[in-house]
Each structure stands twice: as structure tokens, then as C-alpha cells.
Short mmCIF file of C-alpha atoms in Angstrom, two decimals:
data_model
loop_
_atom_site.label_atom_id
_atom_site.label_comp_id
_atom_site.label_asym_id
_atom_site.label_seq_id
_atom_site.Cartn_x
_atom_site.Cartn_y
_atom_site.Cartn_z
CA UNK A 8 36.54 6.29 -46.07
CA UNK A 9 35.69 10.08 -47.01
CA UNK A 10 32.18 11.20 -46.32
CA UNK A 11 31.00 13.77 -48.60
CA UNK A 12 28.13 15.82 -47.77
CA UNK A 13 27.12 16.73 -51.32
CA UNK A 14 28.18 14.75 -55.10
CA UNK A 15 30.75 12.04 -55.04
CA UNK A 16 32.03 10.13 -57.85
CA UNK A 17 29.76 7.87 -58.68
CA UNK A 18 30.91 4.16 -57.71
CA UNK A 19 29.94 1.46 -60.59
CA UNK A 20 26.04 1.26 -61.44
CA UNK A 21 23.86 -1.25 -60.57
CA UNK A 22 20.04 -1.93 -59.96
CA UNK A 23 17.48 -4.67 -59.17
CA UNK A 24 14.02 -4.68 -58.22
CA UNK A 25 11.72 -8.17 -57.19
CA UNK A 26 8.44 -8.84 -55.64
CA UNK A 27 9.83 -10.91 -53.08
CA UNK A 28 6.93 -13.55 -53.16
CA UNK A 29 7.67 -14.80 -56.75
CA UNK A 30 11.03 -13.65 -56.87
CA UNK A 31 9.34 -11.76 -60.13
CA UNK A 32 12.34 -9.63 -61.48
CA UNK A 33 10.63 -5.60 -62.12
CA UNK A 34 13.74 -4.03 -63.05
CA UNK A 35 17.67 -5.11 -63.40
CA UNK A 36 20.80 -3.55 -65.19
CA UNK A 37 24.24 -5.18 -63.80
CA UNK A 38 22.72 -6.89 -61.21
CA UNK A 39 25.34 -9.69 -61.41
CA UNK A 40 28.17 -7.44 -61.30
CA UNK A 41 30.77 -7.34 -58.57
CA UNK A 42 30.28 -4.38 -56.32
CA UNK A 43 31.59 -3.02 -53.03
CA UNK A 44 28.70 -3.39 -50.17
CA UNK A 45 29.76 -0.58 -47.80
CA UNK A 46 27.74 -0.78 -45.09
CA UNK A 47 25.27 -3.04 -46.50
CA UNK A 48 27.06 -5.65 -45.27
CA UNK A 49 25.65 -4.33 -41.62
CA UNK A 50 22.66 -6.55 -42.62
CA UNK A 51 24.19 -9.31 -42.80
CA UNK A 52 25.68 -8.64 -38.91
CA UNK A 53 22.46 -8.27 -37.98
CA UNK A 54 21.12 -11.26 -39.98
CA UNK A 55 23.81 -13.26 -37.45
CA UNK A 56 22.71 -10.92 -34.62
CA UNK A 57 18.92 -12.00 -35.10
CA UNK A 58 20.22 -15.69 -35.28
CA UNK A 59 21.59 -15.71 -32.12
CA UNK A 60 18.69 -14.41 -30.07
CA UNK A 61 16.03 -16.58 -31.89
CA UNK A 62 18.62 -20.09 -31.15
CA UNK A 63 18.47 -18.64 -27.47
CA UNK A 64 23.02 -17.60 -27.62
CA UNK A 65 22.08 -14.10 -27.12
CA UNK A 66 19.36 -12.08 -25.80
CA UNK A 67 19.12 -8.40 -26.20
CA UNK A 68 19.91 -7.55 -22.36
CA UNK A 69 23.04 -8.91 -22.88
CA UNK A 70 26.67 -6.74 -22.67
CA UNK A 71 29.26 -6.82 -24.80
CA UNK A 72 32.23 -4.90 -23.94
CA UNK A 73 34.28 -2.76 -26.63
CA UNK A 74 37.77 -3.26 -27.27
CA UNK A 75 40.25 -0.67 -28.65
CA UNK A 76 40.02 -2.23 -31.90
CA UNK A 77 36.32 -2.14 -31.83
CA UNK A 78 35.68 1.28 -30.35
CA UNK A 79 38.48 3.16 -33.37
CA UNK A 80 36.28 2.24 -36.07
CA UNK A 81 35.42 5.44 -37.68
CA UNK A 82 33.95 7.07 -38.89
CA UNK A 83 30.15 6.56 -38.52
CA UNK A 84 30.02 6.11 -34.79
CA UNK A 85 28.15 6.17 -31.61
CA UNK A 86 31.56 7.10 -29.47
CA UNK A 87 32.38 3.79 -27.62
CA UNK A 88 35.45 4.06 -25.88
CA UNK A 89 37.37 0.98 -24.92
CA UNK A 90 35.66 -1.21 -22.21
CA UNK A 91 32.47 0.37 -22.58
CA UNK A 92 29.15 -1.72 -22.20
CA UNK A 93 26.66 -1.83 -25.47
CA UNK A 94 23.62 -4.37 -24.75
CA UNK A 95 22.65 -6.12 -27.82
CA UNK A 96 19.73 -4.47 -28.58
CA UNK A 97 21.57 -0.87 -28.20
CA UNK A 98 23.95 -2.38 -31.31
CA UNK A 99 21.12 -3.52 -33.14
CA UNK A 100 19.27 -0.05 -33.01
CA UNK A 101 22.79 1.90 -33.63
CA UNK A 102 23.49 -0.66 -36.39
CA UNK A 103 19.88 0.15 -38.00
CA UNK A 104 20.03 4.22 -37.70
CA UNK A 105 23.19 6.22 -37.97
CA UNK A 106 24.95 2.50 -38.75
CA UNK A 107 27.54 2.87 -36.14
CA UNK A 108 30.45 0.70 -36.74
CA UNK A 109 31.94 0.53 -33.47
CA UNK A 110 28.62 -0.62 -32.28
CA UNK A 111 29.15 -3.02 -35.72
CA UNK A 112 32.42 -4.10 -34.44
CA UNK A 113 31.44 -4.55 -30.98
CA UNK A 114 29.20 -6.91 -31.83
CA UNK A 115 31.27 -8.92 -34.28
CA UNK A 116 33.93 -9.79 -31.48
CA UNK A 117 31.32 -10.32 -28.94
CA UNK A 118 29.40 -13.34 -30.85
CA UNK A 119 32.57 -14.67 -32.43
CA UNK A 120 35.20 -13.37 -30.21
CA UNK A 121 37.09 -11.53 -33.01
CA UNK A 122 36.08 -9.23 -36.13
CA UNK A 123 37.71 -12.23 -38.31
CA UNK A 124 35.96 -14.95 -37.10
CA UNK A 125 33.05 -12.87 -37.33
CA UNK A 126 33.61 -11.85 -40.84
CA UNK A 127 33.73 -16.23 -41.41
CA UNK A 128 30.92 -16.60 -40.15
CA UNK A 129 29.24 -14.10 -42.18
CA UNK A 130 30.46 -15.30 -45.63
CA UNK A 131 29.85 -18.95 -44.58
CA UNK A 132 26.11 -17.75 -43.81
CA UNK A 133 26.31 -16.49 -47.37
CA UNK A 134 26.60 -19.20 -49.05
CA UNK A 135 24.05 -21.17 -46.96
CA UNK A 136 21.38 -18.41 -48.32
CA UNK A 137 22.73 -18.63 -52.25
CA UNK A 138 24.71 -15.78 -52.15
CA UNK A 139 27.43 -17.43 -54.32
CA UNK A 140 29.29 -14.15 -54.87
CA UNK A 141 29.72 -12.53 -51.76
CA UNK A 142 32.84 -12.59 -49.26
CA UNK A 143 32.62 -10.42 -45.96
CA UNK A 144 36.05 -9.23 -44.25
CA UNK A 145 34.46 -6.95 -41.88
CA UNK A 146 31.33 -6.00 -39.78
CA UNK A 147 30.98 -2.54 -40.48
CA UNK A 148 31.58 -2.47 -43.97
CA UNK A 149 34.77 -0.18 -44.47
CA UNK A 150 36.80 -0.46 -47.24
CA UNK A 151 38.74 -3.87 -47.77
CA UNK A 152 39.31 -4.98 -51.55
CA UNK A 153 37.91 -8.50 -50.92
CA UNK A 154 34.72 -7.63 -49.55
CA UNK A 155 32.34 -8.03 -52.46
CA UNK A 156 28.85 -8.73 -53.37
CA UNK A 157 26.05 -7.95 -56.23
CA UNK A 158 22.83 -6.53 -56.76
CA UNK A 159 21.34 -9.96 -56.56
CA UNK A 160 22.99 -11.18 -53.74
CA UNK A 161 21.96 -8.08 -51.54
CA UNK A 162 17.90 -8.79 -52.55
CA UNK A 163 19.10 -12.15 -51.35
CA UNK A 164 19.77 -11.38 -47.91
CA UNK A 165 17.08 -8.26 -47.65
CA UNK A 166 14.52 -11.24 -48.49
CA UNK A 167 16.11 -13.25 -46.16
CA UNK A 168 16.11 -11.02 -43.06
CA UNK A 169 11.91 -10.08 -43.99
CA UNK A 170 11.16 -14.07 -44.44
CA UNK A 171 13.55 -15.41 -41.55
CA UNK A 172 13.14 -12.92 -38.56
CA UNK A 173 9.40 -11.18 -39.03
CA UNK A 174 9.77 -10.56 -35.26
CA UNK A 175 12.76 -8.12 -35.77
CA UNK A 176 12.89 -6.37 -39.14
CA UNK A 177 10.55 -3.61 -37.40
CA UNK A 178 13.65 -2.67 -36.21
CA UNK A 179 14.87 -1.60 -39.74
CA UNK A 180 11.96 0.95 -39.20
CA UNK A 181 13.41 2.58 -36.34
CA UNK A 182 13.42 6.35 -36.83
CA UNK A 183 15.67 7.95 -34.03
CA UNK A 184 18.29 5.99 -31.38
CA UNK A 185 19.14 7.60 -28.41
CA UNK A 186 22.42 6.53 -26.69
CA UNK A 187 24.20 8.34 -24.42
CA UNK A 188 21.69 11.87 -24.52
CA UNK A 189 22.97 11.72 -27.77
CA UNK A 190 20.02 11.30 -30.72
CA UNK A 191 20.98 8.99 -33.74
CA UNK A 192 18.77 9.87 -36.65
CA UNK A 193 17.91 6.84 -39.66
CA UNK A 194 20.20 7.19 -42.64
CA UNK A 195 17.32 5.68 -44.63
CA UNK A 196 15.16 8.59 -45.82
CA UNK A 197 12.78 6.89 -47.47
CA UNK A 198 11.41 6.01 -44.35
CA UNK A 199 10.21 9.79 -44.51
CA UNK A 200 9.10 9.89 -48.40
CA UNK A 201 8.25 6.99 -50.13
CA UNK A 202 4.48 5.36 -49.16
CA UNK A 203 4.92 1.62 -48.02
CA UNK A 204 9.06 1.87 -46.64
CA UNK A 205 10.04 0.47 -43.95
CA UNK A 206 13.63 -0.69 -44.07
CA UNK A 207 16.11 -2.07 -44.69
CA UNK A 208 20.04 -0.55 -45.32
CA UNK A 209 21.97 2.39 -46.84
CA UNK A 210 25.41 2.71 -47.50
CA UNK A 211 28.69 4.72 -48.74
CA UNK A 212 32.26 4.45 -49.27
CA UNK A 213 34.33 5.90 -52.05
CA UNK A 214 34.64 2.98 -54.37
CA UNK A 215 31.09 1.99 -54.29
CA UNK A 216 29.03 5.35 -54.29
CA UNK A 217 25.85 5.64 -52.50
CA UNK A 218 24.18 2.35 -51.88
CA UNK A 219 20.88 1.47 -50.56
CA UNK A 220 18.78 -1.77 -50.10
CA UNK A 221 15.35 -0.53 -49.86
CA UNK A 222 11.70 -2.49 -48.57
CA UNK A 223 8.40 -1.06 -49.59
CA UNK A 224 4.72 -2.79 -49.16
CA UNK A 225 1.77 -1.82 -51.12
CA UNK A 226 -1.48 -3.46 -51.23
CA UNK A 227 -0.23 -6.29 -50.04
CA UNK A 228 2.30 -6.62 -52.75
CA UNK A 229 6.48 -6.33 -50.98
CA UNK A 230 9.03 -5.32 -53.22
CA UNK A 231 12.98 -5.45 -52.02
CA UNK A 232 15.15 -2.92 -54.30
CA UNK A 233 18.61 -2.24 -54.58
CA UNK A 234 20.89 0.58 -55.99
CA UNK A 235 25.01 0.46 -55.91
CA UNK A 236 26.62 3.63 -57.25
CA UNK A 237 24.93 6.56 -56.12
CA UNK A 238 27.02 9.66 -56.66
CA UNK A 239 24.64 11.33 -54.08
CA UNK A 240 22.30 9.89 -51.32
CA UNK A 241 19.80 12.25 -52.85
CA UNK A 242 20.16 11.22 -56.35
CA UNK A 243 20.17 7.49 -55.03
CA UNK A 244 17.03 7.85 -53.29
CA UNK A 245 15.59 9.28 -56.54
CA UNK A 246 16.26 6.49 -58.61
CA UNK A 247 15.01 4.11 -55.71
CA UNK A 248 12.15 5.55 -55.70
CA UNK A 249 11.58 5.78 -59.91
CA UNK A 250 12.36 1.78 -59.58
CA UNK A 251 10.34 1.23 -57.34
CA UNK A 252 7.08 2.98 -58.52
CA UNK A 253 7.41 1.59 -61.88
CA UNK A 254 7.62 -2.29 -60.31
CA UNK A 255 4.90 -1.18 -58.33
CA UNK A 256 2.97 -0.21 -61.79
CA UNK A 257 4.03 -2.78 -62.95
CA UNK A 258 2.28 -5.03 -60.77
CA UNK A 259 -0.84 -3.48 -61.34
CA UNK A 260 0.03 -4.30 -65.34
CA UNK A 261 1.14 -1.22 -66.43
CA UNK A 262 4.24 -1.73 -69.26
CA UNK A 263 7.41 -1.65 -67.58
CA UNK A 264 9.61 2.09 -67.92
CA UNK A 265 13.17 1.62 -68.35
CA UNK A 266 14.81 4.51 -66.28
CA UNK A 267 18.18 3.97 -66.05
CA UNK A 268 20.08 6.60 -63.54
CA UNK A 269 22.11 9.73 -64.36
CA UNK A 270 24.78 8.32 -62.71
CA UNK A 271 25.56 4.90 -64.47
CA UNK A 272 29.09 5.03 -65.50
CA UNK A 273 28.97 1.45 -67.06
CA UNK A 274 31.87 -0.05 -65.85
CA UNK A 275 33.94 -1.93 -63.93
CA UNK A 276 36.71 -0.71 -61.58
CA UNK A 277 39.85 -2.47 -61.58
CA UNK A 278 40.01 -3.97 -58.17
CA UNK A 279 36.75 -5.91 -58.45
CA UNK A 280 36.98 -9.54 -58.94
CA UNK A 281 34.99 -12.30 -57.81
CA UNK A 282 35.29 -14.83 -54.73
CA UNK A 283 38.11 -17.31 -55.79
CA UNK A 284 38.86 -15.12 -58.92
CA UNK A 285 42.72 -13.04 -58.53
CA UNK A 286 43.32 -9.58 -59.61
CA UNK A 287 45.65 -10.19 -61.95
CA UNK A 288 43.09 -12.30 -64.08
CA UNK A 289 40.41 -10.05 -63.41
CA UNK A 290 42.47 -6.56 -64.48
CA UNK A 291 41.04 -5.06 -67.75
CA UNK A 292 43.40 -4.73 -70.70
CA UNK A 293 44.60 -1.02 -71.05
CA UNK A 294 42.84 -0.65 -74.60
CA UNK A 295 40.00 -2.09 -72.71
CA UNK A 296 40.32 0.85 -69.98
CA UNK A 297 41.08 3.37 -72.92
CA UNK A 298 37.77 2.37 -74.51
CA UNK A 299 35.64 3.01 -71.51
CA UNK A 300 37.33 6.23 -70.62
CA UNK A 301 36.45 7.24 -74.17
CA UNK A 302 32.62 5.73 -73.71
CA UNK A 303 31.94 7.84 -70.67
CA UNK A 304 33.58 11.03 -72.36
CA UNK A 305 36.04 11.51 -69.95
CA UNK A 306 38.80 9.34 -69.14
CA UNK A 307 40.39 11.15 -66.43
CA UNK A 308 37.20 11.03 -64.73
CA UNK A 309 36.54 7.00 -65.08
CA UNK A 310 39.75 6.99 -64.01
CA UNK A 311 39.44 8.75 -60.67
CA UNK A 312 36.09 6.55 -60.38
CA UNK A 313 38.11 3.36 -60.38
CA UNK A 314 40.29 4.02 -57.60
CA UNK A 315 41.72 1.64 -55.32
CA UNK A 316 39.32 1.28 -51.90
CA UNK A 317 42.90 0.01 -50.76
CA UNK A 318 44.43 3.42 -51.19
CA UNK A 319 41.56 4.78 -48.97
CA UNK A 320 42.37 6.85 -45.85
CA UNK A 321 40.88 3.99 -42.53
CA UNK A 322 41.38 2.17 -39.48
CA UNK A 323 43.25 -0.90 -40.21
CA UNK A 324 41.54 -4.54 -40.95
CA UNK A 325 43.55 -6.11 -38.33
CA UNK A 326 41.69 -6.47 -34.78
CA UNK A 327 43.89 -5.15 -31.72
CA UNK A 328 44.19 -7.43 -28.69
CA UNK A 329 41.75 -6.30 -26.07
CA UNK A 330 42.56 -4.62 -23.06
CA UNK A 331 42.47 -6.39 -20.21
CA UNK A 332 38.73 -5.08 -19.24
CA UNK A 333 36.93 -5.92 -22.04
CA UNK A 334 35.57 -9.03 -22.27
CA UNK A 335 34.74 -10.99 -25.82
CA UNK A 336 32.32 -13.50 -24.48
CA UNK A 337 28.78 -12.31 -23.58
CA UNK A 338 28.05 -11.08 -19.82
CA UNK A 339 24.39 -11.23 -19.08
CA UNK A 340 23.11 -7.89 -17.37
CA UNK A 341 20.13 -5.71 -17.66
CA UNK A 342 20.80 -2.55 -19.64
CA UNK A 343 19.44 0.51 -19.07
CA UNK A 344 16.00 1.19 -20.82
CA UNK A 345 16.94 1.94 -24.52
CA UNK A 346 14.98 5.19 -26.32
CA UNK A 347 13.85 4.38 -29.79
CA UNK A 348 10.66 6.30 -31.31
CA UNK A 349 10.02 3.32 -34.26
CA UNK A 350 7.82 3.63 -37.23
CA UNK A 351 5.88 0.63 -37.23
#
């Protein structure tokens, strides 16, 4: 996984920016391009999370019960421990601020009864909202080779989530979870420093950068942007916002800016192919990767950029039978009153 508090290398570059009412497109570079979600794929969890409680299979009182499997997924984590309770809405508000993904995980097995058949469900709810280039193999988002997505499929689902479940994405605003006398602080900063945020996702691992689907409202006017390959959450943030006030300009009919980030490598790494497509097929040439080692000016460092996320240090992608405590199915039972200070 390998959380960095500082620079990374940057993951691959891409952008997209689009009023969400016209589907106008404000800014775009690679925004068809295969990428690595990280823990953007937490919205779509909580896409399938919101669908359960507004079709009446969940509510949020309800208890799901952590397995081993569930409770070892590290590293961003509230501390579950196998067998302990998490109502819904405690995994939604964990999911939304420090995005826990043993709370992520707990979840998963809870609606579907395993990670896996979660991880179905979410790619088959994919393709139901026209995200043609997206496969989920996890909850959480850690590092497995086949989970891909793009720019455009991410605006996708952040549109989705606003349009579909109005009644939750205030959620997405939440600024601090408490769980346990513990306080979970929003990963989303924007929430403190751009004028009209109010959701939706950030993300990291090491072969997709910093990522962040971002929601901001002005006048009236919503834009959804999104930014894969951050080589910093600060630096992310930064272009975010730069994207976002010049679709906001350019709304008012100002001429768009092109700003295109310090961090765009401009290409591909090798283990990124599209849904259906194999590796072998999709594996550049090695003149090919000469030629963008030489284009970026260093090819020792494109070439520690395109690591494997399969040689990454993790839990493994295989689900643990539960002990005999912990239940996969539902229990219905009043949690304890849940401590969230939201911006609404």
C-alpha cells in the first residue's frame, strides 16, 4: 500500500471537469485512460450502501459483524477487531472521513455475504450506470491489478450518487467521525478551502498517486471534478482547485485556461489494461517504453512510476472464513448514538 506523508511518485495523469446538469465538459486531458481508483472505489460501496436503505434491505441501525478477513484490512482503519459490531451508518461515516477499509470490508460481506460477491455486485452496478470501463475486485480499494476505471467513469458515478441519493450525499460533507473516543478527521480538504465543496472522495495507493473526486456548487451552477495521479495530496488539491475555478469562469464565459499539472507524466504503466482486454496485448513495446522514458527525461524514474500494484506490500484479496461469531447477514439492533459534527 505505502502511505507517504510528503511527495510520491506520481501515478499516471488524468483530469476531467463537467457541470453535471449538461454534462458540459470544462476541462479533460486522458480522461479515457485506464487508471487505478484507490479508494475511490469506496463510492461506489456506498453507492450500493445507499441502495439498500432507500429499497428498505438495510437501515442504518442495523449491525454487521466483522470477520478476520474484514477487520486485517490495513491500513486506513478504524480498529475493528474480529466479531465486532459496526451499524451501517457508523460504516458509512468511517467510509466518508478517514475511509476506513475494515469498516469498507465490513460492509461488503455484510450486504453480499462475502468481499467477492460484493465486488460483483459493484461492477455489475457499473455497467447499469455507463461505466463501460470499470471492474471492482474489492471494497476498500487496495491494490489488485484488475481493479480499473477512468476519469470519466468516476464523474459517472460522483453524478450518480448527487442525482440518485440527495437524501445522503450530505454525508460526503461530514467533517469529523467519532468511533470508539477515537476522532476520524475528513481526508477531503477541500471541504476546508475551496468555496462551494462539499464532497465527494479522495484516494491513494502507489500505482495511482493521489486521487480525488471532488463536488463544488456555485450560484447554482454544480460541477463534479476529478484528478488521478497526484504525487502529493497537496499538489492534487491544487490542481483541483485551478480546474475547478477555471470551469467555474468558464461558466460565467470567461475563455477556458489550459493548466495542465506539474505532475503529468504522460503515460501509461504497464499493468493497465482494460475490462476484457489481457496484459499481454495491452504491454507496450520496449522501444515504446524507451521512448517515454526519454520523453519524461528520466527513464529510471518512469520506470519506478510504472511499477506493478501486484508487487505492493497488502493484505491478501482472498476473504478468510469467518469465525464462528460473526455473522454475514444483517442483525437488526439499535446502535449507540453515532458523533458526527457535518458541514451541511
Amino acid at each position: 500500500m505505502g502511505w507517504v506523508a510528503g511527495e510520491a511518485v506520481a501515478g499516471p495523469y488524468s483530469a476531467l471537469v463537467m457541470e453535471i446538469e449538461s454534462d458540459r465538459v470544462l476541462y479533460e486531458r486522458n480522461a479515457d485512460e485506464i487508471r487505478h481508483p484507490a479508494s475511490l472505489t469506496k463510492m461506489m460501496t456506498l453507492y450500493l450502501v445507499f441502495e439498500a436503505l432507500e429499497q428498505g434491505r438495510a437501515s442504518l441501525h442495523d449491525t454487521f459483524y466483522a470477520s478476520s478477513y474484514s477487520a486485517s484490512r490495513s491500513p486506513s482503519r478504524i480498529g475493528l477487531r474480529p466479531g465486532d459490531p459496526l451499524t451501517v451508518e457508523e460504516g458509512i461515516l468511517a467510509l466518508v472521513t478517514c475511509s476506513a477499509n475494515d469498516a469498507a470490508a465490513t460492509l461488503g460481506e455484510g450486504l453480499a455475504g462475502s468481499e467477492p460477491a460484493f465486488a460483483a455486485m459493484m461492477t455489475r452496478k457499473a455497467r447499469e450506470l455507463g461505466m463501460s470501463q470499470t471492474v471492482f475486485r474489492n471494497a476498500s480499494g487496495l491494490p489488485d491489478p484488475e481493479q480499473v476505471t477512468t476519469a470519466r467513469d468516476m464523474y459517472r458515478l460522483g453524478k450518480a450518487l448527487l442525482k440518485r441519493f440527495p437524501q445522503y450525499y450530505p454525508y460526503f460533507s461530514t467533517s469529523r467521525f467519532q468511533y470508539r473516543g477515537r476522532s476520524f478527521h475528513n481526508h477531503n480538504h477541500l471541504l476546508e478551502n475551496y468555496y462551494g465543496a462539499d464532497g465527494i472522495k479522495t484516494g491513494f495507493v502507489n500505482a495511482s498517486g493521489f486521487n480525488l473526486v471532488a463536488s463544488a456548487r456555485r450560484n447554482g451552477v454544480r460541477l463534479v471534478g476529478v484528478v488521478f495521479g497526484g504525487n502529493s495530496s497537496f499538489r492534487r488539491d491544487a490542481h483541483m482547485r485551478d480546474i475547478l475555478d477555471d470551469g467555474f469562469a468558464q461558466i460565467e464565459g470567461r475563455e477556458p485556461s489550459v493548466r495542465f499539472a506539474g505532475f503529468d507524466q504522460g503515460y501509461v504503466p504497464r499493468l493497465l489494461t482494460r475490462p476484457g482486454e489481457s496484459r499481454a496485448s495491452a504491454a507496450p513495446k520496449k522501444a515504446g517504453r524507451a521512448a517515454a522514458g526519454k520523453k519524461n527525461g528520466d527513464r529510471s524514474k518512469a520506470a519506478v512510476a510504472r511499477a506493478s500494484p501486484g508487487k505492493q506490500k497488502g493484505p491478501p484479496t482472498h476473504a478468510k472464513r469467518k469465525p464462528a461469531a460473526a455473522k454475514s447477514s444483517p442483525v437488526r439492533a439499535k446502535s449507540s448514538k453515532t458523533s458526527a459534527t457535518a458541514k451541511r
